[in-house]
Short mmCIF file of N, CA and C in Angstrom, two decimals:
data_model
loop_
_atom_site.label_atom_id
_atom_site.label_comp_id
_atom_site.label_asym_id
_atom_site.label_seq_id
_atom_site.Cartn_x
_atom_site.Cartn_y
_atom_site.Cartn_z
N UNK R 1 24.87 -49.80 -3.62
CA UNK R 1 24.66 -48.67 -4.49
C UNK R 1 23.36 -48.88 -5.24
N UNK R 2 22.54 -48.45 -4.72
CA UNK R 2 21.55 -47.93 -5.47
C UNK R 2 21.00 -47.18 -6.69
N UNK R 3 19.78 -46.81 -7.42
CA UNK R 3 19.46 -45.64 -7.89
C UNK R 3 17.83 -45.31 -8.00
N UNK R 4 17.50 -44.01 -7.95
CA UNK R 4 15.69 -44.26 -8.42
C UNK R 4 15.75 -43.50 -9.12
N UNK R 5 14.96 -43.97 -10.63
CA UNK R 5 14.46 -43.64 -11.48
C UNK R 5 13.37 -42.86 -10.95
N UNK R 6 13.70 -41.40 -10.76
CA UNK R 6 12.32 -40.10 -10.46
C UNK R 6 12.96 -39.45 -11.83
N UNK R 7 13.97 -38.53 -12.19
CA UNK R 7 13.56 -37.78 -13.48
C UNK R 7 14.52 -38.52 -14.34
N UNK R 8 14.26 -38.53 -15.34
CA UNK R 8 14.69 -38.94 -16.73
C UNK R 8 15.52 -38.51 -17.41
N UNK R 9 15.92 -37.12 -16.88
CA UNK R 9 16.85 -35.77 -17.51
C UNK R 9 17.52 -34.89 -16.61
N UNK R 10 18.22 -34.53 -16.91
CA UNK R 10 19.69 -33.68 -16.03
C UNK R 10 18.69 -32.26 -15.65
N UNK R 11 18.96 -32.23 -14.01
CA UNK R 11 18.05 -31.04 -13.84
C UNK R 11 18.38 -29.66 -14.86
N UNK R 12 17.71 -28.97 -15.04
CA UNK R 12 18.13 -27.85 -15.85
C UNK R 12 17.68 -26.47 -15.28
N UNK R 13 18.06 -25.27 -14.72
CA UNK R 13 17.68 -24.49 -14.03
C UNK R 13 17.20 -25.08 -12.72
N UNK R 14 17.93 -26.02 -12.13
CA UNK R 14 17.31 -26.08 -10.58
C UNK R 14 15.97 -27.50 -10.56
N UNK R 15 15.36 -27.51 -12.25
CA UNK R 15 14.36 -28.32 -12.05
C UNK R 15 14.62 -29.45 -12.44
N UNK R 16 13.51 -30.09 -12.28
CA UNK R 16 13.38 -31.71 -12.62
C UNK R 16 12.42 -31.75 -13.65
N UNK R 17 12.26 -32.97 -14.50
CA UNK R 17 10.71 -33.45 -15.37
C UNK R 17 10.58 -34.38 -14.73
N UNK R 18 9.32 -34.63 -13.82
CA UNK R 18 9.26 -35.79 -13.90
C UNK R 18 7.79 -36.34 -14.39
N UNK R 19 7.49 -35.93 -15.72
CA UNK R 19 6.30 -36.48 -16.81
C UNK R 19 6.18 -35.73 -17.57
N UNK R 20 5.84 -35.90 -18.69
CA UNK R 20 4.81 -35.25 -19.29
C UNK R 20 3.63 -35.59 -20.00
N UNK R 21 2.73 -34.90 -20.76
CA UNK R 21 1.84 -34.89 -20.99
C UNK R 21 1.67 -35.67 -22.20
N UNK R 22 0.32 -36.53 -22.21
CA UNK R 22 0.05 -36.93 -23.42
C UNK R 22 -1.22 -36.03 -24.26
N UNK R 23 -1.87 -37.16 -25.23
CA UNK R 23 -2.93 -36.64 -25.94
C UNK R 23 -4.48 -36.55 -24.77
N UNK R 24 -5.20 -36.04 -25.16
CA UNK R 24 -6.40 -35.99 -24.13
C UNK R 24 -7.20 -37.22 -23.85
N UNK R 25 -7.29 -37.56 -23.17
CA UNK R 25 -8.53 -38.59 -22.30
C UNK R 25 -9.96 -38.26 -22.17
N UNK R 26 -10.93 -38.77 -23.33
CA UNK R 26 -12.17 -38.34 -22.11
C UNK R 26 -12.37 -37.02 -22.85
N UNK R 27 -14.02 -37.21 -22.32
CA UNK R 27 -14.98 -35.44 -23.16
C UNK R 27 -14.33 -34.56 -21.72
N UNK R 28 -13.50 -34.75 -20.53
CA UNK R 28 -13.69 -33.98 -19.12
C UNK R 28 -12.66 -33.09 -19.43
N UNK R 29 -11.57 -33.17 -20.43
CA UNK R 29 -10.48 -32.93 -20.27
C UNK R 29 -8.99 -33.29 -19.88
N UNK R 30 -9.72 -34.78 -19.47
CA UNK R 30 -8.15 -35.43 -18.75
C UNK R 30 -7.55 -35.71 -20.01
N UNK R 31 -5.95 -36.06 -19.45
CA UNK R 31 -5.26 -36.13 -20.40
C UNK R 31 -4.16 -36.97 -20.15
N UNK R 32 -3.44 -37.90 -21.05
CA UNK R 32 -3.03 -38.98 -20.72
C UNK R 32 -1.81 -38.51 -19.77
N UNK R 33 -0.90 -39.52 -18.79
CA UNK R 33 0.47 -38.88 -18.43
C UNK R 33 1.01 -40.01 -18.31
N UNK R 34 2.82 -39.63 -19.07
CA UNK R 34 3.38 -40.70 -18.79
C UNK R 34 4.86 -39.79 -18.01
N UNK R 35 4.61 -40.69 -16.92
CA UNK R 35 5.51 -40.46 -15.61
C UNK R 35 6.54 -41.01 -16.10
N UNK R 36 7.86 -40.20 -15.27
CA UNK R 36 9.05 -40.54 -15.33
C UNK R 36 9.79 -41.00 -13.80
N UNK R 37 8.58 -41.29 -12.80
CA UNK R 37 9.11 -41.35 -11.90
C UNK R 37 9.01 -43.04 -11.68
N UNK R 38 9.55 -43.94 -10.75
CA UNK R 38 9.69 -45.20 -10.77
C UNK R 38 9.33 -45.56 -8.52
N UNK R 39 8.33 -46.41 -8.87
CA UNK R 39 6.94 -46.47 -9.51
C UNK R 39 6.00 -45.41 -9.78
N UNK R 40 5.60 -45.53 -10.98
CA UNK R 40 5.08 -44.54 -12.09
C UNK R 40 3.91 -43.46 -10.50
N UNK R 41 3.29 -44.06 -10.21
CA UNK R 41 2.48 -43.74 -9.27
C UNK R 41 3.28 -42.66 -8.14
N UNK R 42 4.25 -42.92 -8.14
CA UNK R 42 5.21 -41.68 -7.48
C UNK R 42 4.74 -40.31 -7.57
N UNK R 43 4.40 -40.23 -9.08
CA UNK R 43 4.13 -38.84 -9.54
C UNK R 43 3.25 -38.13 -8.69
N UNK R 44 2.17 -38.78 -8.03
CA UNK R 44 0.97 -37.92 -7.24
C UNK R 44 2.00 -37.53 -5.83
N UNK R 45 3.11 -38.15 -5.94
CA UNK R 45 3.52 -37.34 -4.50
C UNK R 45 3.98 -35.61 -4.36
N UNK R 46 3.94 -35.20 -6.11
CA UNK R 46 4.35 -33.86 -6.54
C UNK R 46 2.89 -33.40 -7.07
N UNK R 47 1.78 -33.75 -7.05
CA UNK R 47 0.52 -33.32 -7.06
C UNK R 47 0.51 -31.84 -6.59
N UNK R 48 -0.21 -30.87 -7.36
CA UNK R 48 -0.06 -29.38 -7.32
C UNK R 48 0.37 -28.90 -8.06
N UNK R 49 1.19 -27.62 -7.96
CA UNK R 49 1.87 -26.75 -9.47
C UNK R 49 3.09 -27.62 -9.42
N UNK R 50 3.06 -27.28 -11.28
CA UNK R 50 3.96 -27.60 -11.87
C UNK R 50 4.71 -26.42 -12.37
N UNK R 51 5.71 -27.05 -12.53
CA UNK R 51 6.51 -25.86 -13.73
C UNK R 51 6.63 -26.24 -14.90
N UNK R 52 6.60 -25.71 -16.02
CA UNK R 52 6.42 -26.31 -17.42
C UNK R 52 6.99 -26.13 -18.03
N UNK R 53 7.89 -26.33 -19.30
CA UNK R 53 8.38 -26.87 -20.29
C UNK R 53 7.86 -27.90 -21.65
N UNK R 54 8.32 -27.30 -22.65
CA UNK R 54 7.67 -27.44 -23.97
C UNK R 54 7.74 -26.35 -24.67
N UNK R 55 6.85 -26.48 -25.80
CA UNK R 55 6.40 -26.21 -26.98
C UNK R 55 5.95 -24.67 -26.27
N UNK R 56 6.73 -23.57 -27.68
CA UNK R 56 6.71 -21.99 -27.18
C UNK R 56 5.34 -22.06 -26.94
N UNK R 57 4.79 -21.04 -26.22
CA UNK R 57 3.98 -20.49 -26.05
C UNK R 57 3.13 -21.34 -24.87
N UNK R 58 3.59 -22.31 -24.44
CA UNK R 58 3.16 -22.81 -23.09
C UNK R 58 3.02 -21.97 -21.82
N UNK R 59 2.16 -22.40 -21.14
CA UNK R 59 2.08 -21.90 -19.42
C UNK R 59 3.11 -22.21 -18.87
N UNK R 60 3.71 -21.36 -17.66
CA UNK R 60 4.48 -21.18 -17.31
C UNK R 60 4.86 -22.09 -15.78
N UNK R 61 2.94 -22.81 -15.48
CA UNK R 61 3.27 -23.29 -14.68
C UNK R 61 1.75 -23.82 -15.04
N UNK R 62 1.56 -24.93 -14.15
CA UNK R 62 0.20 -25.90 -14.09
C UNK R 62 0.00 -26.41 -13.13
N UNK R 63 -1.31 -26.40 -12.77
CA UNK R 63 -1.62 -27.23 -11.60
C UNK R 63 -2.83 -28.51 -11.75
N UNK R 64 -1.72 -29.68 -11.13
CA UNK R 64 -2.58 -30.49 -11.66
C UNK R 64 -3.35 -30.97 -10.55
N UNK R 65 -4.97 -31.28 -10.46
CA UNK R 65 -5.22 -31.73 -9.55
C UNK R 65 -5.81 -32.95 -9.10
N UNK R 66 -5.50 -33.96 -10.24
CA UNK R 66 -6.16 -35.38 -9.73
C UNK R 66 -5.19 -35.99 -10.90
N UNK R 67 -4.34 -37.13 -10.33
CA UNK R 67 -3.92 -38.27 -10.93
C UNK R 67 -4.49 -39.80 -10.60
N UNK R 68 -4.63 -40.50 -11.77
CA UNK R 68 -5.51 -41.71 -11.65
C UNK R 68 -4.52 -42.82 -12.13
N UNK R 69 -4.61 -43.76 -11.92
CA UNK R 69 -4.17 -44.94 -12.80
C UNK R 69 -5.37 -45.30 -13.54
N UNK R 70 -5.01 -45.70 -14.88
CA UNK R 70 -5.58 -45.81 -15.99
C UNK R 70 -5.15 -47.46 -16.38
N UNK R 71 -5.48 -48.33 -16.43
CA UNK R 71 -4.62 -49.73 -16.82
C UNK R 71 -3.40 -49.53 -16.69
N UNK R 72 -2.66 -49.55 -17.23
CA UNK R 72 -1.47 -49.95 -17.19
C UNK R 72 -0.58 -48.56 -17.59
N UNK R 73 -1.76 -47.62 -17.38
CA UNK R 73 -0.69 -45.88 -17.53
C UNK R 73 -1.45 -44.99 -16.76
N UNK R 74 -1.23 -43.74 -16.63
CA UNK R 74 -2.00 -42.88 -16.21
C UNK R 74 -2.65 -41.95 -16.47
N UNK R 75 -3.70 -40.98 -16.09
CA UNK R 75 -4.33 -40.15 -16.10
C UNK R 75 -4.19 -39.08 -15.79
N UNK R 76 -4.66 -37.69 -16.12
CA UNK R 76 -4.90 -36.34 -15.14
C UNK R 76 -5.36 -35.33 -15.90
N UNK R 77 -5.90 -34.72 -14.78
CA UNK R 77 -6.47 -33.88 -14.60
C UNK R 77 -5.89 -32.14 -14.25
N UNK R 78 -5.87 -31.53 -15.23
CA UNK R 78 -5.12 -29.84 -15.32
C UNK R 78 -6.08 -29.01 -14.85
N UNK R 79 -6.04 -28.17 -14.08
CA UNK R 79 -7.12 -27.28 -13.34
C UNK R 79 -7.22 -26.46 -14.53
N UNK R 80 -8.49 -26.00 -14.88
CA UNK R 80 -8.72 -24.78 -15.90
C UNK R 80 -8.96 -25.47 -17.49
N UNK R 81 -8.55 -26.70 -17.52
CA UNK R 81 -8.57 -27.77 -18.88
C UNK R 81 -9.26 -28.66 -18.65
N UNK R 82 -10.32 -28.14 -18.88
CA UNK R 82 -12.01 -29.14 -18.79
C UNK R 82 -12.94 -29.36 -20.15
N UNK R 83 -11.86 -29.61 -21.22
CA UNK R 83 -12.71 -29.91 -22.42
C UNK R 83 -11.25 -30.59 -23.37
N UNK R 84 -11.57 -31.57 -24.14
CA UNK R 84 -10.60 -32.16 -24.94
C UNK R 84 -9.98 -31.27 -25.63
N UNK R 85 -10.50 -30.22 -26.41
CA UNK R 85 -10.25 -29.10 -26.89
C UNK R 85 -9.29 -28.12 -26.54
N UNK R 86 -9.37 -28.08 -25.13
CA UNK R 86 -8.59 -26.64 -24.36
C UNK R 86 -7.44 -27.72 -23.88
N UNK R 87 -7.69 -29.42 -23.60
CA UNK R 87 -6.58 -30.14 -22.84
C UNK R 87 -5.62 -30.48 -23.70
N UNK R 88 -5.89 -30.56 -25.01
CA UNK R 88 -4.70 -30.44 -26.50
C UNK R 88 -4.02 -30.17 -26.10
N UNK R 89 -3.86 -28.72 -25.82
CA UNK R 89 -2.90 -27.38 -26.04
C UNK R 89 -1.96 -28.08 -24.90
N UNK R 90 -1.96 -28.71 -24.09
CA UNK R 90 -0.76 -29.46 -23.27
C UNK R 90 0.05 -30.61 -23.69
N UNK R 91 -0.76 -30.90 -24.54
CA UNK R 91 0.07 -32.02 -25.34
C UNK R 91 1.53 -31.84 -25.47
N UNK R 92 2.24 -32.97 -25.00
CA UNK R 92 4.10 -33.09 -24.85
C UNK R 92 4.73 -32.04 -24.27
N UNK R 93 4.00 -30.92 -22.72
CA UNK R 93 4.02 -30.63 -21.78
C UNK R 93 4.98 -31.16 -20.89
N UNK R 94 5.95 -30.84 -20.58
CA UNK R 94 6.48 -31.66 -19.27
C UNK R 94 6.53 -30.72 -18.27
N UNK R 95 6.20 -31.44 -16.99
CA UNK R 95 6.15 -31.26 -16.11
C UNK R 95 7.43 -31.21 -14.94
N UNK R 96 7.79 -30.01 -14.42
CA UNK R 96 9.07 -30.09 -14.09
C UNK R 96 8.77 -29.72 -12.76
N UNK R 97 9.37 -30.57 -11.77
CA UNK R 97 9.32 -29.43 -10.07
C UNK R 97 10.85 -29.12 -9.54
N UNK R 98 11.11 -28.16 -8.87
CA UNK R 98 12.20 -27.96 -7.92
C UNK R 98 13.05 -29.13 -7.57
N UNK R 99 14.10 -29.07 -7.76
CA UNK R 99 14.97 -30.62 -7.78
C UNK R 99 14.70 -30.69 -6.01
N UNK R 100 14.98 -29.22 -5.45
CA UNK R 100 15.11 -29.60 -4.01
C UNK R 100 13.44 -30.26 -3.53
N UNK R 101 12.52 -30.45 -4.37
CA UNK R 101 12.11 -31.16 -3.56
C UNK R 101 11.77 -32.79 -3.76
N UNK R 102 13.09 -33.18 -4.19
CA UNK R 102 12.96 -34.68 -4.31
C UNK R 102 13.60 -35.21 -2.68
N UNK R 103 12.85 -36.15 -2.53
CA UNK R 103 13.19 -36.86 -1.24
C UNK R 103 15.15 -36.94 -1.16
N UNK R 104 15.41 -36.76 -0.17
CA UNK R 104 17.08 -37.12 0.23
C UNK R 104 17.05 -38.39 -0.01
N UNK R 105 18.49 -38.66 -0.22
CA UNK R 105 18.58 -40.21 -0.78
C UNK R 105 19.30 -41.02 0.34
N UNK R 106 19.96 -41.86 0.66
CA UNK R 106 20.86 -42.40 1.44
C UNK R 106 22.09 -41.97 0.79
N UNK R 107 23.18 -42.71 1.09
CA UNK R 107 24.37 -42.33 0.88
C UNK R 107 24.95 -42.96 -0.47
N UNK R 108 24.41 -44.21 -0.79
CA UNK R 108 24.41 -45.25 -1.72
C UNK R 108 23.56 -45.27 -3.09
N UNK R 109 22.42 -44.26 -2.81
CA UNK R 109 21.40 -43.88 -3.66
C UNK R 109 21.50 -42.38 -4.71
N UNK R 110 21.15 -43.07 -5.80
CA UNK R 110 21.40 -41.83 -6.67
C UNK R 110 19.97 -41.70 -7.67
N UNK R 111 19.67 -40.29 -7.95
CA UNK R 111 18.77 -40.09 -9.08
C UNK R 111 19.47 -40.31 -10.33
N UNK R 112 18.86 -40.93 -11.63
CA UNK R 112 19.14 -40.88 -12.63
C UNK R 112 19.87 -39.95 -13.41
N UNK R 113 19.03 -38.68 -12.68
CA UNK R 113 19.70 -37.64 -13.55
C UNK R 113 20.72 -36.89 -12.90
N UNK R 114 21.39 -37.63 -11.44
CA UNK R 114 22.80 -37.48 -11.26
C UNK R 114 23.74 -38.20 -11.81
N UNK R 115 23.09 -39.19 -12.40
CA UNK R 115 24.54 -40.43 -12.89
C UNK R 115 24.49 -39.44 -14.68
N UNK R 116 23.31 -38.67 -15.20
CA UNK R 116 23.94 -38.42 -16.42
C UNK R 116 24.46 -37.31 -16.95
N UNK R 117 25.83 -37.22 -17.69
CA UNK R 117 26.82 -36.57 -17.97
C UNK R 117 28.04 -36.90 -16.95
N UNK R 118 28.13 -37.71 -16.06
CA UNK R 118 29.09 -38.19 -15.78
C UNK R 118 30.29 -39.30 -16.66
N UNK R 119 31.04 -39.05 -16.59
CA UNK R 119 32.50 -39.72 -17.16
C UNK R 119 32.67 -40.81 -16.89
N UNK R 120 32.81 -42.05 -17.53
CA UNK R 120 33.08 -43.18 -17.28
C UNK R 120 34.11 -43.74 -17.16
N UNK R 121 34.97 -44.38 -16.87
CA UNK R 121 36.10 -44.75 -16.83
C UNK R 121 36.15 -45.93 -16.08
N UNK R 122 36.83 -47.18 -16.86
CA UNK R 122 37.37 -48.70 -16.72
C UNK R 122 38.68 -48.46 -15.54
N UNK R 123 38.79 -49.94 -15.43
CA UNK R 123 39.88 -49.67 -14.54
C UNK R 123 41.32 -49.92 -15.06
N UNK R 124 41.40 -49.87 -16.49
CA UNK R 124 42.48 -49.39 -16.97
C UNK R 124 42.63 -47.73 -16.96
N UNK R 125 41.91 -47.01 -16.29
CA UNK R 125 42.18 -45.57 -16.39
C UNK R 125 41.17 -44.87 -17.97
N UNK R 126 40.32 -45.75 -18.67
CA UNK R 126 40.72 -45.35 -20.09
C UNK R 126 39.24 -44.71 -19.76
N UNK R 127 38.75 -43.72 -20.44
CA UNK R 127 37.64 -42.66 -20.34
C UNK R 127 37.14 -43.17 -21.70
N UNK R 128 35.86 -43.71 -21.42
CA UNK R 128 34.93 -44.86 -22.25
C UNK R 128 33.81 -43.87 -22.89
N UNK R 129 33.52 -42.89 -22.18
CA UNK R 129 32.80 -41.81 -22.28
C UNK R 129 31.88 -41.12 -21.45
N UNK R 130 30.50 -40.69 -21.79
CA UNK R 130 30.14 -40.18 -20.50
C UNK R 130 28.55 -40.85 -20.66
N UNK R 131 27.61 -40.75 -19.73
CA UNK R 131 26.62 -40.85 -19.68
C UNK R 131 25.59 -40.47 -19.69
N UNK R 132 24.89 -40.74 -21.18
CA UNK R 132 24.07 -39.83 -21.70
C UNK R 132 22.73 -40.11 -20.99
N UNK R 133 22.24 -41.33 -21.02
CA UNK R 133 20.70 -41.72 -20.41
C UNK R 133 21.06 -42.96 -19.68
N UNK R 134 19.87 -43.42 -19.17
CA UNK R 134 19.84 -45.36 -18.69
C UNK R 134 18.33 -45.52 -19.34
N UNK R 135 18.70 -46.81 -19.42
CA UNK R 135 17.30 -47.62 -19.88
C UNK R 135 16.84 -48.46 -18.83
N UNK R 136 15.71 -48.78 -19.06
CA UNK R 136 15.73 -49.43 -17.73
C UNK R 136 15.01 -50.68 -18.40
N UNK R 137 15.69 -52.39 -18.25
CA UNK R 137 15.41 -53.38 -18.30
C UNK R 137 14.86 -54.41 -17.88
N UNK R 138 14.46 -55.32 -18.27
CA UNK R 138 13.73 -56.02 -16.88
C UNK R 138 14.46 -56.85 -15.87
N UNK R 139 15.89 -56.94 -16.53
CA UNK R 139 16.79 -57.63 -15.27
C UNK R 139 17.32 -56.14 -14.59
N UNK R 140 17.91 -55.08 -15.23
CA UNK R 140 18.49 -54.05 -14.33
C UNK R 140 18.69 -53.36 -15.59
N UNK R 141 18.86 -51.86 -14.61
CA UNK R 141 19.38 -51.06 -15.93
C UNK R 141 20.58 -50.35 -16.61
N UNK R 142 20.40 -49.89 -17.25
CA UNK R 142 21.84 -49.89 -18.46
C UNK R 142 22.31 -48.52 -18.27
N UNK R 143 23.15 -48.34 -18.31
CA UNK R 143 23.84 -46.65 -18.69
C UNK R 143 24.21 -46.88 -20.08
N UNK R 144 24.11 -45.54 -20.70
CA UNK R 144 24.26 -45.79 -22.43
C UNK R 144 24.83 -44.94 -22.07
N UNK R 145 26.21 -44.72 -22.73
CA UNK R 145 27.66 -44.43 -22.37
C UNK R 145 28.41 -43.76 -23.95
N UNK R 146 28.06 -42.69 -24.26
CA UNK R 146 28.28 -41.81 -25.28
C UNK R 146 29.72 -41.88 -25.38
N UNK R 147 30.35 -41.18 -26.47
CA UNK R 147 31.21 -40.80 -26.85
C UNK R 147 32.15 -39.62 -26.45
N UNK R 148 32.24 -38.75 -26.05
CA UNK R 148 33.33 -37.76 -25.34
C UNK R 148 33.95 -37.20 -25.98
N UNK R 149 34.25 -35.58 -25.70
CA UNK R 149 35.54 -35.58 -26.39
C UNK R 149 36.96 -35.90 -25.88
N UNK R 150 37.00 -36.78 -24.55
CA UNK R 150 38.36 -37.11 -24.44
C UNK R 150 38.72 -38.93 -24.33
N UNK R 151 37.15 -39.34 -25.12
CA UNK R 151 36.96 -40.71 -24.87
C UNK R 151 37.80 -41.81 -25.90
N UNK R 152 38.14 -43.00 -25.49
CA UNK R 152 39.18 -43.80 -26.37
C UNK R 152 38.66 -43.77 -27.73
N UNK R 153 37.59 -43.66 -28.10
CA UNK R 153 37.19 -43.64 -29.31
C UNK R 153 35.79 -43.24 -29.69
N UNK R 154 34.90 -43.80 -30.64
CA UNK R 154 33.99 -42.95 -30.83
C UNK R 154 32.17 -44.04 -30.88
N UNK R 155 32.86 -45.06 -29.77
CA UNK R 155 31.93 -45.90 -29.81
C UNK R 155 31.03 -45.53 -28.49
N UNK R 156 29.78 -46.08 -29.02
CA UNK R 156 28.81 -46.29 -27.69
C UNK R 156 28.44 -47.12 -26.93
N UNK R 157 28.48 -47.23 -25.64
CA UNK R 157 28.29 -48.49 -24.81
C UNK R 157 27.11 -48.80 -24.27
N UNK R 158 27.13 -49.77 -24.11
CA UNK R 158 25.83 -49.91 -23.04
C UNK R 158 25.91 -50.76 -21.55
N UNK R 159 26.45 -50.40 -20.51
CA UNK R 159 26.55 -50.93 -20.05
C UNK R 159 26.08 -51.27 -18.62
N UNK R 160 25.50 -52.35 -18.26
CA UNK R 160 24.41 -52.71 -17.10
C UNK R 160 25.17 -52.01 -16.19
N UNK R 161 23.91 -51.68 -15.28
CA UNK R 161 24.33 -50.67 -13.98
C UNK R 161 23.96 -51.97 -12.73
N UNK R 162 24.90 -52.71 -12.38
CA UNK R 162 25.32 -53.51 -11.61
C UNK R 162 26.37 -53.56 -10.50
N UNK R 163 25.33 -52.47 -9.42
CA UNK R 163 26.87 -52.06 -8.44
C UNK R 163 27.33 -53.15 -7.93
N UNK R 164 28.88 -53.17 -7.38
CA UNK R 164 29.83 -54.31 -7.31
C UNK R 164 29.78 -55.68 -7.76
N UNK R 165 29.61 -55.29 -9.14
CA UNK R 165 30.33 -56.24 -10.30
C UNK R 165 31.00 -55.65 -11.59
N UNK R 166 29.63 -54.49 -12.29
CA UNK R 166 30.03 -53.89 -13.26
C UNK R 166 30.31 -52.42 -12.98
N UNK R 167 29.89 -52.02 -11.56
CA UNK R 167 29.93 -50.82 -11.49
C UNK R 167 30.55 -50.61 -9.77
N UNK R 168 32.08 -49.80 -10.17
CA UNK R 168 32.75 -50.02 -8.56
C UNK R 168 32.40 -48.82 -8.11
N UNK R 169 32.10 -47.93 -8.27
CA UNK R 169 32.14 -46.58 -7.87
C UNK R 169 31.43 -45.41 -8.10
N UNK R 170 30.76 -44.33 -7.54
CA UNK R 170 30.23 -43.38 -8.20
C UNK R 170 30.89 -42.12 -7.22
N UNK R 171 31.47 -41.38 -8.06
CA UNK R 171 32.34 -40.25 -7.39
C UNK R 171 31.21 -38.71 -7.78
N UNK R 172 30.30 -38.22 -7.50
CA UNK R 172 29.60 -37.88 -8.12
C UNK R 172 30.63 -35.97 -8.16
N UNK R 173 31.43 -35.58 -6.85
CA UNK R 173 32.42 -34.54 -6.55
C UNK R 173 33.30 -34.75 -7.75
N UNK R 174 33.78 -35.65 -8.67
CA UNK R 174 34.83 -35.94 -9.09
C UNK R 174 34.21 -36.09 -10.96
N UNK R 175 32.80 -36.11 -10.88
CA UNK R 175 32.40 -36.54 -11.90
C UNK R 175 32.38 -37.76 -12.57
N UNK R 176 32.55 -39.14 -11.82
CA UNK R 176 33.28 -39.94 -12.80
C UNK R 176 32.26 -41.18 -12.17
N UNK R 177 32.15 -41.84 -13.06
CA UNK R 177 31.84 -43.36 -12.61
C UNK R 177 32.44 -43.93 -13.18
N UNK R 178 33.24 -45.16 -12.16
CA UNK R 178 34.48 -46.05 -12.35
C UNK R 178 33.48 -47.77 -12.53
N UNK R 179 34.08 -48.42 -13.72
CA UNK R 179 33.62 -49.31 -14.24
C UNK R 179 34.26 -50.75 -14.61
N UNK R 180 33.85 -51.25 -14.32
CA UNK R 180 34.40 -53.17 -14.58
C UNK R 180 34.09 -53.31 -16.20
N UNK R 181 34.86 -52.32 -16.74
CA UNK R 181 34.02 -52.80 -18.55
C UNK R 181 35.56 -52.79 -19.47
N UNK R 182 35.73 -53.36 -20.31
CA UNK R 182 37.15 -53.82 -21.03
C UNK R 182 36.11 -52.67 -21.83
N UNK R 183 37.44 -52.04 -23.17
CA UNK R 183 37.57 -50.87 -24.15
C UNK R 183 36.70 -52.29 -25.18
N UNK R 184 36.53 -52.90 -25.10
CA UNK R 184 36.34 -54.15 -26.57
C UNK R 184 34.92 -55.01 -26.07
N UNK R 185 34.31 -54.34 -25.22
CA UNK R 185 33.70 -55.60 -24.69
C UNK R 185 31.97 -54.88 -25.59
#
């Protein structure tokens, strides 16, 4: 059981984010981007229009046409936003595409933002809560495991996403991911 970190957030209307926009780069207009896809560099494989999301009065769609690596983050370039000035106005922009066009997964493989809002549940039966985000760590990553309204109580978990040890199952038809985690742990 697998997963890849491509969007960060539960599709919403059909789409995905996978980045958005930072502050501007540069007298050209570029402008910083921090990807949500894993490896970050993924992102140029959705190179072209975007669909957008943000702050009212945004474009409705963007096309981006050059992504760079920048040290240790990235770059780009918005067609029509060729001055620091005009590349502002994108600032905390996200960038959303068509879920259908994320690569098919195997059978074992899941996007992030299928494991969240799913239901958790131990193998005492007990509904721990659901799953709000993952983090991602440098040994593996975590599901942070909200509260519910039909959950044993009103705590939050965190618990490593470690298929067959901490994690037996992902029923994604059923909603539920079944878990190796005690109510106390």
């Amino acid at each position: 059981m697998k997963r890849r970190q491509v969007p960060a957030q539960k599709p919403e209307n059909g789409r995905i984010t996978l980045g958005r926009i930072g502050a501007p780069h540069g007298i050209h207009g570029w402008v910083k981007l921090h990807s949500f896809t894993q490896p970050m560099l993924n992102i140029r494989e959705y190179r072209g229009e975007f669909h957008c999301a943000g702050p009212r009065g945004c474009p409705a769609s963007v096309e981006v046409d050059e992504i760079r690596p920048h040290g240790r983050t990235l770059i780009a370039h918005v067609r029509g936003y060729d001055t620091p000035e005009r590349s502002r106005e994108l600032t905390g922009l996200e960038l959303q595409v068509d879920a259908e066009r994320l690569p098919e997964l195997a059978e074992d493989e899941y996007y992030w933002a299928q494991l969240q809002g799913l239901q958790v549940i131990n193998r005492q039966g007990e509904c721990l809560g659901q799953v709000s985000h993952l983090l991602e760590t440098g040994a593996n990553d975590v599901l942070v495991v909200a509260p519910a309204e039909d959950s044993i109580d009103d705590q939050e978990r965190l618990i490593p996403w470690l298929p067959g040890t901490m994690v037996d199952r992902v029923d994604q038809d059923a909603g539920r991911i079944e878990v190796d985690w005690e109510r106390d742990w």
